[in-house]
PDB file of C-alpha atoms in Angstrom:
ATOM      1  CA  MET A  22     -11.159  -5.422  15.514  1.00  0.00           C
ATOM      2  CA  LEU A  23      -7.981  -6.726  15.247  1.00  0.00           C
ATOM      3  CA  VAL A  24      -5.797  -4.730  12.673  1.00  0.00           C
ATOM      4  CA  SER A  25      -2.232  -6.437  12.768  1.00  0.00           C
ATOM      5  CA  THR A  26      -0.029  -8.515  14.984  1.00  0.00           C
ATOM      6  CA  SER A  27       3.846  -8.619  15.768  1.00  0.00           C
ATOM      7  CA  THR A  28       6.196 -11.052  16.816  1.00  0.00           C
ATOM      8  CA  THR A  29       9.351  -8.762  16.595  1.00  0.00           C
ATOM      9  CA  PRO A  30      10.553  -6.228  19.214  1.00  0.00           C
ATOM     10  CA  ALA A  31       8.540  -3.615  20.995  1.00  0.00           C
ATOM     11  CA  ALA A  32       8.721  -0.137  19.906  1.00  0.00           C
ATOM     12  CA  THR A  33       9.281   2.743  22.409  1.00  0.00           C
ATOM     13  CA  LEU A  34       6.761   5.239  22.971  1.00  0.00           C
ATOM     14  CA  SER A  35       9.120   8.023  21.336  1.00  0.00           C
ATOM     15  CA  ASP A  36       9.315   5.623  17.933  1.00  0.00           C
ATOM     16  CA  VAL A  37       5.470   5.368  17.854  1.00  0.00           C
ATOM     17  CA  THR A  38       5.092   9.280  18.148  1.00  0.00           C
ATOM     18  CA  ILE A  39       7.688  10.120  15.860  1.00  0.00           C
ATOM     19  CA  ALA A  40       6.464   7.587  13.181  1.00  0.00           C
ATOM     20  CA  PHE A  41       2.657   8.937  13.738  1.00  0.00           C
ATOM     21  CA  GLU A  42       3.785  12.464  13.161  1.00  0.00           C
ATOM     22  CA  GLU A  43       5.516  11.545  10.184  1.00  0.00           C
ATOM     23  CA  VAL A  44       1.851  10.764   8.795  1.00  0.00           C
ATOM     24  CA  TYR A  45      -0.082  13.390  10.952  1.00  0.00           C
ATOM     25  CA  PRO A  46       2.465  16.339  11.761  1.00  0.00           C
ATOM     26  CA  PRO A  47       1.017  18.319  14.780  1.00  0.00           C
ATOM     27  CA  THR A  48       1.718  21.506  12.792  1.00  0.00           C
ATOM     28  CA  TRP A  49      -1.208  20.666  10.685  1.00  0.00           C
ATOM     29  CA  ALA A  50      -3.293  21.102  13.640  1.00  0.00           C
ATOM     30  CA  ALA A  51      -5.373  24.088  13.822  1.00  0.00           C
ATOM     31  CA  SER A  52      -4.137  26.854  16.263  1.00  0.00           C
ATOM     32  CA  TRP A  53      -6.850  26.085  18.898  1.00  0.00           C
ATOM     33  CA  ASP A  54      -6.264  22.704  18.908  1.00  0.00           C
ATOM     34  CA  ALA A  55      -4.544  20.223  21.390  1.00  0.00           C
ATOM     35  CA  VAL A  56      -2.641  17.509  19.784  1.00  0.00           C
ATOM     36  CA  GLY A  57       0.068  15.396  20.531  1.00  0.00           C
ATOM     37  CA  LEU A  58       1.540  13.327  23.860  1.00  0.00           C
ATOM     38  CA  VAL A  59      -0.943  13.941  26.607  1.00  0.00           C
ATOM     39  CA  CYS A  60       0.637  11.376  29.356  1.00  0.00           C
ATOM     40  CA  GLY A  61       3.337   8.588  29.082  1.00  0.00           C
ATOM     41  CA  ASP A  62       7.014   8.197  29.125  1.00  0.00           C
ATOM     42  CA  PRO A  63       8.791   8.539  25.906  1.00  0.00           C
ATOM     43  CA  LEU A  64      11.135   5.597  26.537  1.00  0.00           C
ATOM     44  CA  GLN A  65       8.329   3.183  27.686  1.00  0.00           C
ATOM     45  CA  PRO A  66       7.929   0.037  25.460  1.00  0.00           C
ATOM     46  CA  VAL A  67       5.002   0.124  23.243  1.00  0.00           C
ATOM     47  CA  GLU A  68       3.602  -3.341  21.977  1.00  0.00           C
ATOM     48  CA  LYS A  69      -0.359  -2.950  21.769  1.00  0.00           C
ATOM     49  CA  ILE A  70      -2.134   0.239  20.682  1.00  0.00           C
ATOM     50  CA  LEU A  71      -5.670   1.133  20.932  1.00  0.00           C
ATOM     51  CA  PHE A  72      -7.373   3.485  18.603  1.00  0.00           C
ATOM     52  CA  ALA A  73     -10.562   5.239  19.800  1.00  0.00           C
ATOM     53  CA  VAL A  74     -12.410   8.152  19.007  1.00  0.00           C
ATOM     54  CA  ASP A  75     -12.949   9.444  22.418  1.00  0.00           C
ATOM     55  CA  PRO A  76     -10.617   9.303  25.868  1.00  0.00           C
ATOM     56  CA  VAL A  77     -13.254   8.363  28.084  1.00  0.00           C
ATOM     57  CA  ASP A  78     -13.772   5.736  30.955  1.00  0.00           C
ATOM     58  CA  ALA A  79     -15.012   3.106  28.506  1.00  0.00           C
ATOM     59  CA  VAL A  80     -12.289   3.218  26.382  1.00  0.00           C
ATOM     60  CA  VAL A  81      -9.608   3.171  29.319  1.00  0.00           C
ATOM     61  CA  ASP A  82     -11.383   0.053  30.445  1.00  0.00           C
ATOM     62  CA  GLU A  83     -11.070  -1.544  26.929  1.00  0.00           C
ATOM     63  CA  ALA A  84      -7.480  -0.662  27.145  1.00  0.00           C
ATOM     64  CA  LEU A  85      -6.720  -2.083  30.295  1.00  0.00           C
ATOM     65  CA  THR A  86      -8.739  -5.207  29.532  1.00  0.00           C
ATOM     66  CA  TRP A  87      -6.691  -5.887  26.401  1.00  0.00           C
ATOM     67  CA  GLY A  88      -3.393  -4.581  27.953  1.00  0.00           C
ATOM     68  CA  ALA A  89      -2.684  -1.698  26.002  1.00  0.00           C
ATOM     69  CA  ASP A  90       0.333   0.432  26.144  1.00  0.00           C
ATOM     70  CA  LEU A  91      -0.937   3.322  24.356  1.00  0.00           C
ATOM     71  CA  ILE A  92      -4.433   4.719  23.599  1.00  0.00           C
ATOM     72  CA  ILE A  93      -4.603   6.980  20.274  1.00  0.00           C
ATOM     73  CA  THR A  94      -7.678   8.795  20.016  1.00  0.00           C
ATOM     74  CA  HIS A  95      -9.002  11.482  17.680  1.00  0.00           C
ATOM     75  CA  HIS A  96     -10.396  13.789  20.240  1.00  0.00           C
ATOM     76  CA  PRO A  97      -8.445  15.440  22.727  1.00  0.00           C
ATOM     77  CA  LEU A  98      -8.763  14.734  26.458  1.00  0.00           C
ATOM     78  CA  MET A  99      -7.941  18.413  27.083  1.00  0.00           C
ATOM     79  CA  LEU A 100      -8.928  20.825  24.348  1.00  0.00           C
ATOM     80  CA  ARG A 101      -9.559  23.422  26.937  1.00  0.00           C
ATOM     81  CA  GLY A 102      -7.189  24.325  29.667  1.00  0.00           C
ATOM     82  CA  VAL A 103      -7.362  23.104  32.769  1.00  0.00           C
ATOM     83  CA  THR A 104      -6.152  24.081  36.120  1.00  0.00           C
ATOM     84  CA  SER A 105      -6.313  20.490  38.107  1.00  0.00           C
ATOM     85  CA  VAL A 106      -5.889  16.980  36.949  1.00  0.00           C
ATOM     86  CA  ALA A 107      -7.283  15.920  40.705  1.00  0.00           C
ATOM     87  CA  ALA A 108      -8.831  12.487  40.399  1.00  0.00           C
ATOM     88  CA  ASN A 109     -12.139  13.805  41.475  1.00  0.00           C
ATOM     89  CA  THR A 110     -12.719  15.675  38.250  1.00  0.00           C
ATOM     90  CA  PRO A 111     -13.569  13.505  34.960  1.00  0.00           C
ATOM     91  CA  LYS A 112     -10.541  14.516  33.301  1.00  0.00           C
ATOM     92  CA  GLY A 113      -8.176  13.922  36.194  1.00  0.00           C
ATOM     93  CA  ARG A 114      -9.716  10.565  36.931  1.00  0.00           C
ATOM     94  CA  ILE A 115      -8.581   9.405  33.085  1.00  0.00           C
ATOM     95  CA  VAL A 116      -5.074  11.216  33.600  1.00  0.00           C
ATOM     96  CA  HIS A 117      -4.790   9.070  37.078  1.00  0.00           C
ATOM     97  CA  ARG A 118      -6.065   5.865  35.763  1.00  0.00           C
ATOM     98  CA  LEU A 119      -3.727   5.929  32.619  1.00  0.00           C
ATOM     99  CA  ILE A 120      -0.756   6.753  34.593  1.00  0.00           C
ATOM    100  CA  ARG A 121      -1.088   4.234  37.710  1.00  0.00           C
ATOM    101  CA  SER A 122      -1.496   1.535  34.887  1.00  0.00           C
ATOM    102  CA  GLY A 123       1.184   2.750  32.975  1.00  0.00           C
ATOM    103  CA  VAL A 124      -0.767   3.428  29.757  1.00  0.00           C
ATOM    104  CA  ALA A 125       0.214   6.535  27.326  1.00  0.00           C
ATOM    105  CA  LEU A 126      -2.652   8.731  25.774  1.00  0.00           C
ATOM    106  CA  TYR A 127      -1.701  10.642  22.279  1.00  0.00           C
ATOM    107  CA  THR A 128      -4.269  12.766  20.409  1.00  0.00           C
ATOM    108  CA  ALA A 129      -4.578  13.544  16.745  1.00  0.00           C
ATOM    109  CA  HIS A 130      -7.188  15.596  15.911  1.00  0.00           C
ATOM    110  CA  THR A 131      -7.579  18.546  13.180  1.00  0.00           C
ATOM    111  CA  ASN A 132      -3.961  17.432  11.834  1.00  0.00           C
ATOM    112  CA  ALA A 133      -5.727  14.025  11.115  1.00  0.00           C
ATOM    113  CA  ASP A 134      -8.732  15.847   9.548  1.00  0.00           C
ATOM    114  CA  THR A 135      -6.808  17.712   7.074  1.00  0.00           C
ATOM    115  CA  ALA A 136      -4.532  15.152   6.290  1.00  0.00           C
ATOM    116  CA  SER A 137      -4.747  13.386   2.858  1.00  0.00           C
ATOM    117  CA  PRO A 138      -5.969  10.668   3.466  1.00  0.00           C
ATOM    118  CA  GLY A 139      -7.208  11.754   6.822  1.00  0.00           C
ATOM    119  CA  VAL A 140     -10.726  11.653   8.547  1.00  0.00           C
ATOM    120  CA  SER A 141     -12.975  12.510   5.746  1.00  0.00           C
ATOM    121  CA  ASP A 142     -11.514  10.445   3.376  1.00  0.00           C
ATOM    122  CA  ALA A 143     -12.190   7.414   5.634  1.00  0.00           C
ATOM    123  CA  LEU A 144     -15.828   8.705   5.750  1.00  0.00           C
ATOM    124  CA  ALA A 145     -16.009   9.133   2.433  1.00  0.00           C
ATOM    125  CA  ARG A 146     -15.164   5.315   1.522  1.00  0.00           C
ATOM    126  CA  ALA A 147     -17.402   4.136   4.390  1.00  0.00           C
ATOM    127  CA  VAL A 148     -20.392   5.942   2.610  1.00  0.00           C
ATOM    128  CA  GLY A 149     -19.598   4.676  -0.827  1.00  0.00           C
ATOM    129  CA  LEU A 150     -17.485   7.009  -2.812  1.00  0.00           C
ATOM    130  CA  THR A 151     -14.787   4.913  -4.694  1.00  0.00           C
ATOM    131  CA  GLY A 152     -13.245   7.428  -6.881  1.00  0.00           C
ATOM    132  CA  PRO A 153     -10.900  10.402  -6.721  1.00  0.00           C
ATOM    133  CA  LEU A 154     -11.468  12.820  -3.836  1.00  0.00           C
ATOM    134  CA  SER A 155     -10.745  16.664  -3.427  1.00  0.00           C
ATOM    135  CA  PRO A 156     -10.826  18.866  -0.351  1.00  0.00           C
ATOM    136  CA  LEU A 157     -14.053  20.604   0.678  1.00  0.00           C
ATOM    137  CA  GLU A 158     -12.330  23.441   2.263  1.00  0.00           C
ATOM    138  CA  PRO A 159      -8.700  23.150   0.859  1.00  0.00           C
ATOM    139  CA  ASP A 160      -5.439  24.102   3.186  1.00  0.00           C
ATOM    140  CA  THR A 161      -3.904  26.905   1.481  1.00  0.00           C
ATOM    141  CA  THR A 162      -0.745  25.864   2.970  1.00  0.00           C
ATOM    142  CA  ASP A 163      -0.553  22.790   0.910  1.00  0.00           C
ATOM    143  CA  PRO A 164       0.880  23.503  -2.464  1.00  0.00           C
ATOM    144  CA  GLU A 165      -0.350  20.186  -3.959  1.00  0.00           C
ATOM    145  CA  GLY A 166      -3.932  21.009  -2.873  1.00  0.00           C
ATOM    146  CA  ARG A 167      -4.849  17.927  -1.336  1.00  0.00           C
ATOM    147  CA  ARG A 168      -5.057  18.327   2.215  1.00  0.00           C
ATOM    148  CA  GLY A 169      -8.106  20.226   3.810  1.00  0.00           C
ATOM    149  CA  ILE A 170     -11.313  19.717   5.667  1.00  0.00           C
ATOM    150  CA  GLY A 171     -14.044  17.718   4.083  1.00  0.00           C
ATOM    151  CA  ARG A 172     -13.875  15.813   0.943  1.00  0.00           C
ATOM    152  CA  ILE A 173     -15.910  15.846  -2.467  1.00  0.00           C
ATOM    153  CA  GLY A 174     -16.364  12.727  -4.504  1.00  0.00           C
ATOM    154  CA  GLU A 175     -18.908  10.944  -6.939  1.00  0.00           C
ATOM    155  CA  LEU A 176     -20.974   7.868  -6.430  1.00  0.00           C
ATOM    156  CA  ALA A 177     -20.223   5.155  -9.057  1.00  0.00           C
ATOM    157  CA  THR A 178     -23.860   4.689  -9.569  1.00  0.00           C
ATOM    158  CA  PRO A 179     -26.351   7.277  -8.831  1.00  0.00           C
ATOM    159  CA  LEU A 180     -28.671   6.705  -6.084  1.00  0.00           C
ATOM    160  CA  LEU A 181     -31.988   8.249  -4.812  1.00  0.00           C
ATOM    161  CA  LEU A 182     -31.431  10.218  -1.421  1.00  0.00           C
ATOM    162  CA  ARG A 183     -33.456   7.568   0.500  1.00  0.00           C
ATOM    163  CA  ASP A 184     -31.014   4.889  -0.846  1.00  0.00           C
ATOM    164  CA  PHE A 185     -27.931   6.713  -0.468  1.00  0.00           C
ATOM    165  CA  ALA A 186     -29.026   7.389   3.173  1.00  0.00           C
ATOM    166  CA  ASP A 187     -29.710   3.967   3.753  1.00  0.00           C
ATOM    167  CA  GLN A 188     -25.786   3.199   2.522  1.00  0.00           C
ATOM    168  CA  VAL A 189     -24.689   6.005   4.732  1.00  0.00           C
ATOM    169  CA  THR A 190     -26.375   3.996   7.694  1.00  0.00           C
ATOM    170  CA  GLN A 191     -25.167   0.652   6.884  1.00  0.00           C
ATOM    171  CA  GLY A 192     -21.715   2.090   6.324  1.00  0.00           C
ATOM    172  CA  LEU A 193     -21.260   3.765   9.669  1.00  0.00           C
ATOM    173  CA  PRO A 194     -21.304   2.293  13.204  1.00  0.00           C
ATOM    174  CA  ALA A 195     -24.974   1.878  14.642  1.00  0.00           C
ATOM    175  CA  THR A 196     -25.842   5.010  17.252  1.00  0.00           C
ATOM    176  CA  ALA A 197     -28.847   5.514  19.401  1.00  0.00           C
ATOM    177  CA  GLY A 198     -29.419   8.670  17.216  1.00  0.00           C
ATOM    178  CA  GLY A 199     -29.185   7.073  14.165  1.00  0.00           C
ATOM    179  CA  VAL A 200     -29.018   8.946  10.681  1.00  0.00           C
ATOM    180  CA  ARG A 201     -31.032  12.145   9.916  1.00  0.00           C
ATOM    181  CA  VAL A 202     -32.368  13.248   6.354  1.00  0.00           C
ATOM    182  CA  ALA A 203     -33.353  16.796   5.085  1.00  0.00           C
ATOM    183  CA  GLY A 204     -34.319  16.998   1.344  1.00  0.00           C
ATOM    184  CA  ASP A 205     -36.457  15.372  -1.414  1.00  0.00           C
ATOM    185  CA  LEU A 206     -35.885  11.154  -0.711  1.00  0.00           C
ATOM    186  CA  ASP A 207     -36.374  10.924  -4.349  1.00  0.00           C
ATOM    187  CA  ARG A 208     -33.866  13.066  -5.415  1.00  0.00           C
ATOM    188  CA  LEU A 209     -31.043  11.608  -7.700  1.00  0.00           C
ATOM    189  CA  ILE A 210     -27.510  11.797  -5.908  1.00  0.00           C
ATOM    190  CA  THR A 211     -24.371  11.679  -7.913  1.00  0.00           C
ATOM    191  CA  THR A 212     -22.007  14.067  -6.305  1.00  0.00           C
ATOM    192  CA  VAL A 213     -21.216  13.976  -2.437  1.00  0.00           C
ATOM    193  CA  ALA A 214     -19.391  16.162   0.029  1.00  0.00           C
ATOM    194  CA  VAL A 215     -18.698  14.936   3.388  1.00  0.00           C
ATOM    195  CA  SER A 216     -17.105  16.203   6.471  1.00  0.00           C
ATOM    196  CA  GLY A 217     -16.428  14.139   9.667  1.00  0.00           C
ATOM    197  CA  GLY A 218     -17.099  15.531  12.999  1.00  0.00           C
ATOM    198  CA  ALA A 219     -19.040  18.969  13.264  1.00  0.00           C
ATOM    199  CA  GLY A 220     -19.587  20.286   9.878  1.00  0.00           C
ATOM    200  CA  ASP A 221     -22.130  23.156   9.823  1.00  0.00           C
ATOM    201  CA  SER A 222     -19.254  25.902   9.352  1.00  0.00           C
ATOM    202  CA  LEU A 223     -18.752  24.124   5.688  1.00  0.00           C
ATOM    203  CA  LEU A 224     -22.489  24.710   4.532  1.00  0.00           C
ATOM    204  CA  GLY A 225     -21.708  27.474   2.661  1.00  0.00           C
ATOM    205  CA  ALA A 226     -18.780  25.660   1.137  1.00  0.00           C
ATOM    206  CA  ALA A 227     -21.101  22.656   0.199  1.00  0.00           C
ATOM    207  CA  ARG A 228     -23.604  24.761  -1.643  1.00  0.00           C
ATOM    208  CA  ALA A 229     -20.456  26.596  -3.452  1.00  0.00           C
ATOM    209  CA  ALA A 230     -19.191  22.830  -4.276  1.00  0.00           C
ATOM    210  CA  GLU A 231     -22.614  22.398  -6.158  1.00  0.00           C
ATOM    211  CA  VAL A 232     -22.779  18.944  -4.570  1.00  0.00           C
ATOM    212  CA  ASP A 233     -26.364  16.760  -4.471  1.00  0.00           C
ATOM    213  CA  VAL A 234     -25.905  15.899  -0.727  1.00  0.00           C
ATOM    214  CA  TYR A 235     -23.759  17.000   1.991  1.00  0.00           C
ATOM    215  CA  VAL A 236     -22.845  14.327   4.977  1.00  0.00           C
ATOM    216  CA  THR A 237     -21.650  15.504   8.315  1.00  0.00           C
ATOM    217  CA  SER A 238     -22.411  15.760  12.037  1.00  0.00           C
ATOM    218  CA  ASP A 239     -23.837  18.016  14.525  1.00  0.00           C
ATOM    219  CA  LEU A 240     -25.929  20.144  12.223  1.00  0.00           C
ATOM    220  CA  ARG A 241     -27.757  22.626  14.457  1.00  0.00           C
ATOM    221  CA  HIS A 242     -31.501  23.429  13.888  1.00  0.00           C
ATOM    222  CA  HIS A 243     -31.173  26.858  12.727  1.00  0.00           C
ATOM    223  CA  PRO A 244     -28.253  26.730  10.097  1.00  0.00           C
ATOM    224  CA  ALA A 245     -29.779  23.248   8.651  1.00  0.00           C
ATOM    225  CA  SER A 246     -33.360  24.970   8.525  1.00  0.00           C
ATOM    226  CA  GLU A 247     -32.123  28.113   6.607  1.00  0.00           C
ATOM    227  CA  PHE A 248     -30.028  26.221   4.194  1.00  0.00           C
ATOM    228  CA  ILE A 249     -32.616  23.724   3.291  1.00  0.00           C
ATOM    229  CA  GLU A 250     -35.160  26.797   2.752  1.00  0.00           C
ATOM    230  CA  GLN A 251     -32.661  27.950   0.125  1.00  0.00           C
ATOM    231  CA  SER A 252     -33.690  26.313  -3.137  1.00  0.00           C
ATOM    232  CA  GLY A 253     -30.888  24.672  -5.558  1.00  0.00           C
ATOM    233  CA  GLY A 254     -28.672  23.642  -2.764  1.00  0.00           C
ATOM    234  CA  PRO A 255     -27.578  20.063  -1.535  1.00  0.00           C
ATOM    235  CA  ALA A 256     -29.644  17.691   0.617  1.00  0.00           C
ATOM    236  CA  LEU A 257     -28.453  17.070   4.063  1.00  0.00           C
ATOM    237  CA  ILE A 258     -27.420  14.019   5.996  1.00  0.00           C
ATOM    238  CA  ASP A 259     -26.417  14.335   9.686  1.00  0.00           C
ATOM    239  CA  THR A 260     -24.963  11.801  11.362  1.00  0.00           C
ATOM    240  CA  ALA A 261     -23.843  11.029  14.791  1.00  0.00           C
ATOM    241  CA  HIS A 262     -20.435  12.788  15.563  1.00  0.00           C
ATOM    242  CA  PHE A 263     -18.504   9.495  16.861  1.00  0.00           C
ATOM    243  CA  ALA A 264     -19.792   7.640  13.835  1.00  0.00           C
ATOM    244  CA  SER A 265     -18.521  10.154  11.243  1.00  0.00           C
ATOM    245  CA  GLU A 266     -15.021   9.778  12.714  1.00  0.00           C
ATOM    246  CA  TRP A 267     -14.905   6.295  13.704  1.00  0.00           C
ATOM    247  CA  PRO A 268     -13.904   4.795  10.296  1.00  0.00           C
ATOM    248  CA  TRP A 269     -10.770   6.874  10.490  1.00  0.00           C
ATOM    249  CA  LEU A 270      -9.366   4.694  13.064  1.00  0.00           C
ATOM    250  CA  ALA A 271      -8.547   1.709  11.211  1.00  0.00           C
ATOM    251  CA  ASP A 272      -6.727   4.019   8.535  1.00  0.00           C
ATOM    252  CA  GLY A 273      -4.671   5.617  11.190  1.00  0.00           C
ATOM    253  CA  ALA A 274      -3.577   2.314  12.657  1.00  0.00           C
ATOM    254  CA  ALA A 275      -2.641   1.164   9.110  1.00  0.00           C
ATOM    255  CA  HIS A 276      -0.582   4.249   8.415  1.00  0.00           C
ATOM    256  CA  LEU A 277       0.905   3.974  11.657  1.00  0.00           C
ATOM    257  CA  GLY A 278       2.224   0.466  10.924  1.00  0.00           C
ATOM    258  CA  ASP A 279       3.577   1.713   7.644  1.00  0.00           C
ATOM    259  CA  ALA A 280       5.349   4.289   8.924  1.00  0.00           C
ATOM    260  CA  LEU A 281       7.082   2.136  11.517  1.00  0.00           C
ATOM    261  CA  GLY A 282       8.062  -0.251   8.792  1.00  0.00           C
ATOM    262  CA  ARG A 283       9.642   2.559   6.794  1.00  0.00           C
ATOM    263  CA  ALA A 284      11.530   3.928   9.948  1.00  0.00           C
ATOM    264  CA  GLY A 285      12.712   0.398  11.210  1.00  0.00           C
ATOM    265  CA  GLY A 286      13.151  -1.647   8.333  1.00  0.00           C
ATOM    266  CA  PRO A 287      12.207  -5.132   7.597  1.00  0.00           C
ATOM    267  CA  ASN A 288      14.020  -6.155  11.395  1.00  0.00           C
ATOM    268  CA  GLY A 289      12.288  -2.879  12.980  1.00  0.00           C
ATOM    269  CA  ALA A 290      10.098  -2.792  15.673  1.00  0.00           C
ATOM    270  CA  THR A 291       6.406  -3.116  14.978  1.00  0.00           C
ATOM    271  CA  VAL A 292       3.305  -3.226  17.326  1.00  0.00           C
ATOM    272  CA  GLU A 293      -0.423  -4.707  17.442  1.00  0.00           C
ATOM    273  CA  THR A 294      -3.065  -2.387  16.933  1.00  0.00           C
ATOM    274  CA  ARG A 295      -6.663  -2.801  17.529  1.00  0.00           C
ATOM    275  CA  VAL A 296      -9.502  -0.445  16.549  1.00  0.00           C
ATOM    276  CA  SER A 297     -12.165   0.176  19.683  1.00  0.00           C
ATOM    277  CA  THR A 298     -15.611  -0.910  19.014  1.00  0.00           C
ATOM    278  CA  THR A 299     -16.677   0.941  22.134  1.00  0.00           C
ATOM    279  CA  VAL A 300     -19.495   3.021  21.160  1.00  0.00           C
ATOM    280  CA  THR A 301     -18.842   6.641  22.768  1.00  0.00           C
ATOM    281  CA  ASP A 302     -21.286   8.790  21.161  1.00  0.00           C
ATOM    282  CA  ALA A 303     -22.650  10.856  23.920  1.00  0.00           C
ATOM    283  CA  TRP A 304     -26.294  10.031  23.192  1.00  0.00           C
ATOM    284  CA  SER A 305     -27.247   6.614  24.541  1.00  0.00           C
ATOM    285  CA  GLN A 306     -31.065   6.394  23.812  1.00  0.00           C
ATOM    286  CA  THR A 307     -33.955   7.969  21.800  1.00  0.00           C
ATOM    287  CA  PHE A 308     -37.342   8.130  22.362  1.00  0.00           C
ATOM    288  CA  GLN A 309     -40.141   8.354  19.970  1.00  0.00           C
ATOM    289  CA  GLN A 310     -44.109   8.941  20.658  1.00  0.00           C
ATOM    290  CA  VAL A 311     -46.430   6.404  19.986  1.00  0.00           C
TER     291      VAL A 311
END
C-alpha cells in the first residue's frame, strides 16, 4: 500500500530518526523495552521506508524487493539481550542481511503504544470508533491525560455483539486464526475499550471502565475464563496480535511525513513510505474437526 511519494532530495537516516522521535520519543517507552535504531549509518541517505509490524525474514524480503533504505517496525528485533549476532542465528541472520544490503532498521514499540495518537487509536478507528478517545490505562507522566495504553470510545450507532465482531473482523487484516468472541452475541454494544497487542493485563481496567466490550489480542485461557465468569463485565473480542497493531503502520508513516515537513519546510527532504502487506502473524493455518 503506497502512502506517499517524493521527488525532492533524500533525507539522511539521522533526519528521519530525529523527525520520528519528535512524534514517538524513546523516553515514552517502558523501562523493559528496546526501541530506537537497531542498525544503519546515521549519515546514509533514506529515500524509501517500509513500515511493518515484525522484523522477520519475509519483511526483509519485501524491503529488498522494493528497494527500501529503512525498515521501521513496531516489534523490536532484540527485545531480550543477545550475546551474538552470528549469521546462523535467526536474529543474527536478519542483522547480516540488513547490513550487507545497506538497509537500516528502527523500532518504535511501547513509545508508539502510549503515544496520542498511537497504536490503540489506530485500532479503535479500524474497528469503527469515530468519536473522542481516552486512555484505558493513562500515562501518569502526561499532564494532559492523553497518552497511555489502550483506548476507550463509543460507537456512533450501537450494534449487537455479533455485528460488532463482524465489523472488527472486516476492519483488520485477515489472519488464519480470525477473531474470537466471548459473551452474549445478542448483547448491545455502545462503549468499547481496545488495546493493540497482548492485553490481558488490562482486563481489570476494562471492567473498571464499565465498557460493553474489550477488544485486544493474546488473551490467555484462564484470565479470559475467569473474567467472563464474573457477571456484569464486558464481552471479549480476541484478535491476532499482528492484526491489532497493523493499523498503526499507516498512521506512523503519515506522522513521520508530517514531522519531516515541519523540520525541513516546503523545500525540505521527504521520503517515500510504504506499509507492508505481508502477514507476519505467527500462526499460518487453523484446523477444525468435521
